């Protein structure tokens, strides 16, 4: 196979809007020490984990500590028609929080209280700055947990805004299925509530789903009500190695199609297993590997594991190893979550062009194998991990940030991968979101008519285009 033809890097369009001195003075007067124009603070809020490096930072940062703070900041910015960019912990990967039209960064990280735990109803209400690890620490005494785990210790407001997913999605779903209700400050500074704590509703438009995944372009999320789940009685994890990626993926396909209620099933390719071994001081077999976890009763977990082991054996799976203690499981999953850092540290000074797609499970093997062959043909270093139980996988291409050729090659690989996924009735992003990087792919996937409908909704709710402008579809 020939290497892909390099294409020009997708550079974000930067059109800075004026931020009047009168607005900065008004924000400083209202927020005092919660307001900063310091360059270091602005630069921290003007970058994320994406590969974009050339966008100027926001003009100032406001640190909100309450819904009233968010209201007041948005109202002042609306008065001057200045952009507002919500900021959580800065872990997004597609340029979601970059100030491509200038404006004010609104940091909600100090809004970090768990407001109410309703254990009897399996629900919890939190402020947007609460992180997933913090939430699980605060609810564990109730015997409940929140399962959505995107890897990074992301804020729940940001996870809601990007419709995050992660390793547990194959069993517990994504943020889309687990957000029950929201409090949102609109572009006019009004507070609206969507949804309730009831398990279901058929009352009116589903505004909660509208804001879940809106990436800060429709409003600022100030409260989130979430589903919780009982901690499983028994948990067991296992690894299994395979000679080929096809064998590993076909094992997963059969597991899912047989209805085995596996909680997590992750693919790590042989190259990435090696990177993880060296970074996390492990001695995992350096072959293509599935990392799996089973939840349920002791008998149920044993039955699931035996079924999966039989299926894996039919597809050349070998070296089944169990991690039954919490310490062993934590070590394995921490290593998996650190795969990104293991890869980046393997090539000092590099940047990772990271992308994800999701396809129907029946097309996963074809999509993965073609994408691996393309990447191998270029010789560019990469890492590959996947939440393959739901057809979602991630590539990270490691490039010299000063090499235009390497960057263009990585973008070409990304383009071909996403185009392939869309052609297979998949999506341009299973969980990273659109942000800046995938705006063109959204048009390819949804069609111009659907994107225009999104623009119409955006204009109706945000006529002056101040809520995180320039993202999702560029308007």
XYZ file of C-alpha atoms in Angstrom:
475
model
C 0.000 0.000 0.000
C 1.290 3.442 -0.862
C 1.636 6.093 1.816
C -1.143 8.689 1.861
C -0.569 11.931 0.042
C 0.216 14.603 2.638
C -2.399 17.335 2.888
C -2.178 20.800 4.324
C -2.590 20.917 8.101
C -5.996 22.124 9.187
C -5.114 25.475 10.751
C -7.950 27.060 12.740
C -9.283 30.343 11.424
C -8.565 33.096 13.926
C -10.746 36.204 13.737
C -10.287 38.114 16.972
C -13.196 40.239 18.093
C -12.657 43.420 20.061
C -12.750 43.139 23.841
C -13.505 46.694 25.006
C -11.587 48.137 27.939
C -14.946 49.012 29.473
C -15.863 45.302 29.664
C -12.540 44.377 31.263
C -13.007 47.147 33.797
C -16.551 45.991 34.563
C -15.442 42.385 35.022
C -12.584 43.455 37.276
C -14.941 45.581 39.349
C -17.483 42.744 39.689
C -15.097 39.833 40.296
C -12.018 41.343 41.938
C -9.528 38.567 42.717
C -11.659 36.144 40.645
C -10.614 38.074 37.519
C -7.190 37.882 35.865
C -5.467 39.416 32.870
C -2.098 37.858 33.744
C -0.454 36.367 30.662
C 0.429 33.092 32.390
C -3.191 32.593 33.500
C -4.512 33.485 30.061
C -2.082 31.126 28.339
C -3.082 28.283 30.662
C -6.704 28.832 29.636
C -5.842 29.241 25.969
C -4.588 25.734 25.273
C -5.782 22.166 25.688
C -4.447 18.721 24.775
C -4.981 19.264 21.045
C -2.168 19.745 18.534
C -3.151 23.379 17.848
C -0.440 25.721 19.107
C -0.860 29.041 17.311
C -4.123 30.466 18.678
C -3.740 33.578 20.901
C -4.978 33.227 24.497
C -8.230 34.795 25.721
C -8.183 38.451 26.763
C -8.931 37.608 30.412
C -10.095 34.832 32.721
C -13.019 34.883 35.158
C -13.079 32.248 37.919
C -16.754 31.570 38.655
C -17.715 30.237 42.082
C -21.506 30.153 41.703
C -24.293 30.176 39.159
C -24.750 33.894 39.922
C -21.110 34.484 38.988
C -21.662 32.725 35.665
C -24.825 34.762 35.054
C -23.117 38.058 35.765
C -20.096 37.253 33.615
C -22.258 36.158 30.690
C -24.542 39.197 30.985
C -21.568 41.569 30.892
C -20.049 39.786 27.895
C -23.437 39.746 26.141
C -23.743 43.494 26.673
C -20.530 43.993 24.683
C -21.086 40.995 22.345
C -17.797 39.434 23.479
C -17.185 35.650 23.311
C -17.432 33.477 26.426
C -15.463 30.210 26.485
C -16.326 27.769 29.301
C -13.263 26.069 30.846
C -13.137 22.959 33.048
C -9.751 21.256 33.447
C -8.456 21.736 29.903
C -8.250 18.057 28.961
C -10.136 18.253 25.649
C -8.413 16.997 22.511
C -10.005 18.807 19.561
C -9.408 22.497 20.347
C -12.729 23.026 22.122
C -11.551 25.811 24.422
C -9.224 27.771 22.130
C -10.067 31.461 21.779
C -10.236 31.583 17.982
C -12.431 34.691 18.184
C -10.861 36.078 21.340
C -13.027 36.834 24.345
C -13.169 35.753 27.969
C -12.396 32.324 29.419
C -14.962 31.406 32.086
C -13.325 28.912 34.449
C -15.909 26.885 36.418
C -13.329 24.699 38.193
C -14.087 26.314 41.568
C -17.738 25.257 41.226
C -16.797 21.855 42.593
C -19.455 20.858 45.106
C -21.551 17.701 45.142
C -24.913 19.331 45.804
C -27.103 16.341 46.628
C -26.858 12.558 46.688
C -30.173 10.726 46.335
C -29.005 7.187 46.940
C -32.533 5.736 46.995
C -33.141 7.048 43.465
C -29.602 6.343 42.204
C -29.039 10.009 41.286
C -26.622 12.773 42.202
C -26.510 16.501 41.416
C -23.155 18.246 41.070
C -21.630 21.538 40.049
C -19.728 21.458 36.747
C -16.239 21.621 38.257
C -16.613 18.314 40.128
C -14.321 15.723 38.548
C -15.268 12.094 38.013
C -12.736 10.842 40.584
C -13.960 13.348 43.161
C -17.555 12.260 42.587
C -16.760 8.584 43.041
C -14.833 9.317 46.219
C -17.814 11.217 47.650
C -20.466 8.614 46.783
C -18.562 5.402 47.545
C -19.889 5.254 51.131
C -23.408 4.845 49.669
C -22.393 1.709 47.752
C -22.850 3.526 44.433
C -20.548 4.777 41.695
C -20.526 6.825 38.502
C -19.127 4.675 35.659
C -18.248 7.066 32.836
C -14.454 7.037 32.625
C -12.811 8.932 29.744
C -9.344 8.329 31.157
C -8.458 11.870 32.186
C -9.858 13.110 35.493
C -12.135 15.412 33.555
C -14.747 17.739 35.017
C -18.335 16.559 34.786
C -19.410 19.810 33.167
C -16.852 19.289 30.419
C -17.763 15.624 30.085
C -21.396 16.656 29.641
C -20.538 19.364 27.132
C -18.514 16.950 24.976
C -20.809 13.920 25.440
C -17.881 11.982 26.866
C -17.589 8.224 26.958
C -14.774 5.860 27.919
C -13.853 2.372 28.959
C -17.146 1.480 30.695
C -19.440 2.608 27.877
C -19.968 -0.885 26.503
C -22.048 -1.706 29.600
C -23.085 1.620 31.147
C -23.433 3.896 28.128
C -22.068 7.411 27.600
C -22.889 10.808 29.084
C -25.858 10.929 26.727
C -27.546 8.080 28.608
C -26.437 9.157 32.074
C -27.318 12.865 32.292
C -30.861 13.301 33.624
C -31.116 17.065 34.101
C -29.134 20.275 33.745
C -28.995 23.848 34.916
C -27.669 26.083 32.153
C -26.930 29.800 31.834
C -27.932 30.907 28.359
C -26.277 33.475 26.110
C -28.656 36.093 27.537
C -27.611 35.297 31.091
C -30.852 33.516 31.942
C -30.873 30.367 34.074
C -32.861 27.472 32.621
C -33.396 23.968 33.952
C -33.865 20.972 31.698
C -35.071 17.521 32.719
C -35.848 16.110 36.169
C -34.662 13.318 38.443
C -37.444 11.079 37.155
C -36.243 8.039 35.250
C -38.125 9.030 32.105
C -40.257 11.791 30.616
C -42.256 12.491 27.474
C -42.862 16.168 28.281
C -41.829 18.578 25.544
C -38.580 18.841 23.630
C -35.612 16.986 25.087
C -33.536 20.045 25.923
C -31.186 18.046 28.131
C -29.986 16.037 25.134
C -29.634 19.290 23.171
C -27.088 20.646 25.630
C -25.293 17.316 26.144
C -22.612 17.425 23.455
C -23.123 21.091 22.536
C -19.479 21.859 23.433
C -20.251 25.164 25.151
C -21.788 26.689 22.027
C -25.332 27.041 23.433
C -24.807 27.913 27.104
C -22.729 27.369 30.229
C -23.606 24.281 32.269
C -23.804 25.126 35.992
C -25.408 21.964 37.457
C -25.607 18.353 36.283
C -27.892 15.591 37.584
C -26.493 12.131 36.851
C -27.402 8.478 37.164
C -25.484 6.389 39.675
C -25.101 2.599 39.740
C -24.638 0.044 42.528
C -21.056 -1.006 43.025
C -20.795 -4.543 41.642
C -20.602 -7.314 44.186
C -17.660 -8.866 42.368
C -15.152 -7.437 39.883
C -12.488 -9.281 37.947
C -10.132 -8.134 35.213
C -8.192 -10.187 32.697
C -5.726 -9.772 29.855
C -5.454 -11.988 26.812
C -2.951 -11.784 23.941
C -3.487 -12.442 20.229
C -1.177 -12.927 17.246
C -3.184 -10.534 15.063
C -5.476 -7.546 15.530
C -8.122 -9.388 13.513
C -8.153 -12.237 16.053
C -8.586 -9.793 18.938
C -11.337 -7.818 17.222
C -13.222 -10.917 16.089
C -13.166 -12.116 19.699
C -14.802 -8.857 20.790
C -17.396 -9.012 18.042
C -18.445 -12.501 19.122
C -18.554 -11.460 22.814
C -20.894 -8.580 22.009
C -23.067 -10.476 19.558
C -23.576 -13.281 22.113
C -24.797 -10.724 24.647
C -22.098 -11.276 27.264
C -22.562 -8.302 29.685
C -18.869 -7.439 29.812
C -18.158 -4.145 31.609
C -14.988 -3.120 29.782
C -13.071 -4.508 26.820
C -10.087 -2.538 25.549
C -7.784 -3.257 22.620
C -4.118 -2.271 22.908
C -1.966 -3.071 19.886
C 1.416 -4.781 20.337
C 3.415 -1.599 19.747
C 1.442 0.286 22.391
C 1.742 -2.602 24.873
C 5.512 -2.175 24.576
C 5.250 1.563 25.217
C 3.038 0.929 28.252
C 5.444 -1.697 29.619
C 8.360 0.701 29.510
C 6.409 3.645 30.925
C 4.539 1.802 33.694
C 7.226 -0.789 34.519
C 5.000 -3.737 33.569
C 5.872 -7.001 31.871
C 2.777 -7.586 29.753
C 3.192 -9.925 26.790
C 4.017 -7.660 23.829
C 1.323 -8.882 21.489
C -2.027 -7.383 20.553
C -3.957 -7.479 23.797
C -7.494 -7.288 25.122
C -7.884 -5.848 28.601
C -11.274 -6.854 30.015
C -13.307 -6.356 33.157
C -16.345 -8.241 34.450
C -18.938 -6.950 36.946
C -21.697 -8.801 38.784
C -22.197 -11.516 41.364
C -19.282 -13.903 41.996
C -21.070 -16.621 40.016
C -22.012 -14.214 37.242
C -18.495 -12.868 36.914
C -17.106 -16.405 36.782
C -19.610 -17.393 34.082
C -18.818 -14.296 31.985
C -15.087 -14.897 32.272
C -15.340 -18.566 31.318
C -17.460 -17.721 28.279
C -15.031 -15.032 27.149
C -12.045 -17.322 27.654
C -13.684 -19.969 25.463
C -14.410 -17.411 22.758
C -10.855 -16.031 22.875
C -9.405 -19.532 22.574
C -11.340 -20.012 19.328
C -9.542 -16.937 17.950
C -5.966 -17.859 18.923
C -6.160 -16.037 22.256
C -3.496 -17.091 24.744
C -1.868 -16.054 27.991
C -5.100 -15.381 29.864
C -4.030 -13.610 33.078
C -6.337 -12.540 35.896
C -6.256 -9.467 38.120
C -8.683 -10.098 40.965
C -7.448 -7.714 43.650
C -8.250 -3.979 43.538
C -4.519 -3.196 43.497
C -3.863 -5.425 40.471
C -6.849 -4.017 38.585
C -5.908 -0.426 39.387
C -2.385 -1.027 38.137
C -3.626 -2.417 34.821
C -6.204 0.302 34.223
C -3.817 3.064 35.242
C -1.352 1.722 32.699
C -4.101 1.696 30.057
C -5.124 5.269 30.852
C -1.465 6.340 30.672
C -1.000 4.936 27.169
C -1.108 8.470 25.742
C 1.666 9.661 28.045
C 3.654 6.468 27.468
C 3.553 7.144 23.734
C 4.428 10.826 23.946
C 7.358 10.160 26.290
C 8.705 7.520 23.905
C 9.642 10.276 21.445
C 10.932 13.297 23.400
C 9.684 16.622 22.094
C 6.932 15.109 19.955
C 3.272 16.078 19.724
C 0.427 13.618 19.269
C -2.149 14.161 16.549
C -4.917 12.196 18.247
C -8.159 11.089 16.667
C -11.024 8.713 17.328
C -13.847 7.183 15.342
C -16.643 4.743 16.033
C -18.174 2.236 13.611
C -20.807 -0.488 13.820
C -19.238 -3.454 15.571
C -19.516 -5.622 12.442
C -17.242 -3.192 10.532
C -14.667 -2.726 13.271
C -12.100 -5.234 12.011
C -12.158 -3.857 8.464
C -11.832 -0.258 9.639
C -9.032 -1.009 12.084
C -6.955 -3.209 9.781
C -7.085 -0.779 6.851
C -6.154 2.103 9.151
C -3.226 0.167 10.661
C -1.934 -0.725 7.192
C -2.031 2.928 6.120
C -0.185 4.086 9.232
C 2.451 1.345 8.919
C 3.071 2.296 5.278
C 4.097 5.829 6.268
C 6.576 4.767 8.944
C 5.207 7.422 11.282
C 5.178 6.303 14.960
C 1.722 5.841 16.434
C -0.207 4.311 19.295
C -3.525 2.474 19.044
C -6.065 1.836 21.784
C -9.761 1.211 21.549
C -12.975 0.850 23.514
C -13.689 -1.869 21.012
C -16.768 -3.260 22.743
C -18.744 -0.383 21.254
C -16.758 -0.019 18.013
C -14.710 2.992 19.183
C -10.941 3.278 18.772
C -8.188 5.897 18.978
C -5.044 6.532 16.962
C -2.328 8.929 18.070
C 0.278 9.866 15.470
C 3.561 11.061 17.017
C 5.111 13.926 15.078
C 7.904 16.458 15.313
C 5.915 19.671 15.862
C 8.435 21.578 13.728
C 8.087 19.228 10.747
C 5.430 20.405 8.323
C 5.798 17.149 6.387
C 5.153 14.917 9.411
C 2.201 17.036 10.487
C 0.686 16.902 7.006
C 1.176 13.125 6.827
C -0.527 12.661 10.200
C -3.428 14.845 9.083
C -3.720 12.792 5.889
C -3.889 9.577 7.931
C -6.504 11.154 10.172
C -8.522 12.251 7.136
C -8.468 8.792 5.567
C -9.351 7.089 8.834
C -12.349 9.324 9.495
C -13.550 9.146 5.885
C -13.392 5.350 6.090
C -15.427 5.300 9.310
C -18.110 7.561 7.866
C -18.301 5.388 4.723
C -18.949 2.404 7.020
C -21.967 4.138 8.605
C -19.823 5.246 11.517
C -19.062 8.634 13.028
C -16.175 11.082 12.844
C -15.877 11.020 16.637
C -17.079 8.504 19.188
C -16.151 10.636 22.184
C -13.620 13.419 21.558
C -16.198 15.738 20.004
C -15.933 18.072 17.011
C -14.284 21.200 18.423
C -12.118 22.804 15.752
C -10.478 19.739 14.251
C -13.471 17.842 12.911
C -15.806 20.538 11.616
C -15.406 19.435 8.005
C -15.973 15.809 8.954
C -19.234 16.746 10.692
C -20.523 18.095 7.381
C -19.451 14.889 5.648
C -21.216 12.770 8.262
C -24.419 14.704 8.909
C -24.910 16.500 5.605
C -25.273 20.201 4.960
C -28.992 20.171 5.762
C -28.444 18.818 9.258
C -25.542 21.182 9.894
C -27.679 24.103 8.769
C -30.338 22.997 11.253
C -27.695 23.082 13.977
C -26.746 26.594 12.895
C -30.391 27.641 13.086
C -30.645 26.362 16.672
C -27.385 28.086 17.561
C -28.563 31.411 16.111
C -31.928 31.176 17.893
C -30.314 30.575 21.303
C -27.206 32.717 20.759
C -28.015 35.423 18.167
C -24.798 37.369 18.827
C -22.646 34.224 18.604
C -20.859 34.738 21.924
C -20.957 31.182 23.285
C -17.676 29.488 22.346
C -17.845 30.758 18.754
C -16.010 29.135 15.864
C -16.505 25.570 17.094
C -18.521 22.564 15.844
C -19.520 24.105 12.500
C -17.445 27.271 12.463
C -20.244 29.839 12.557
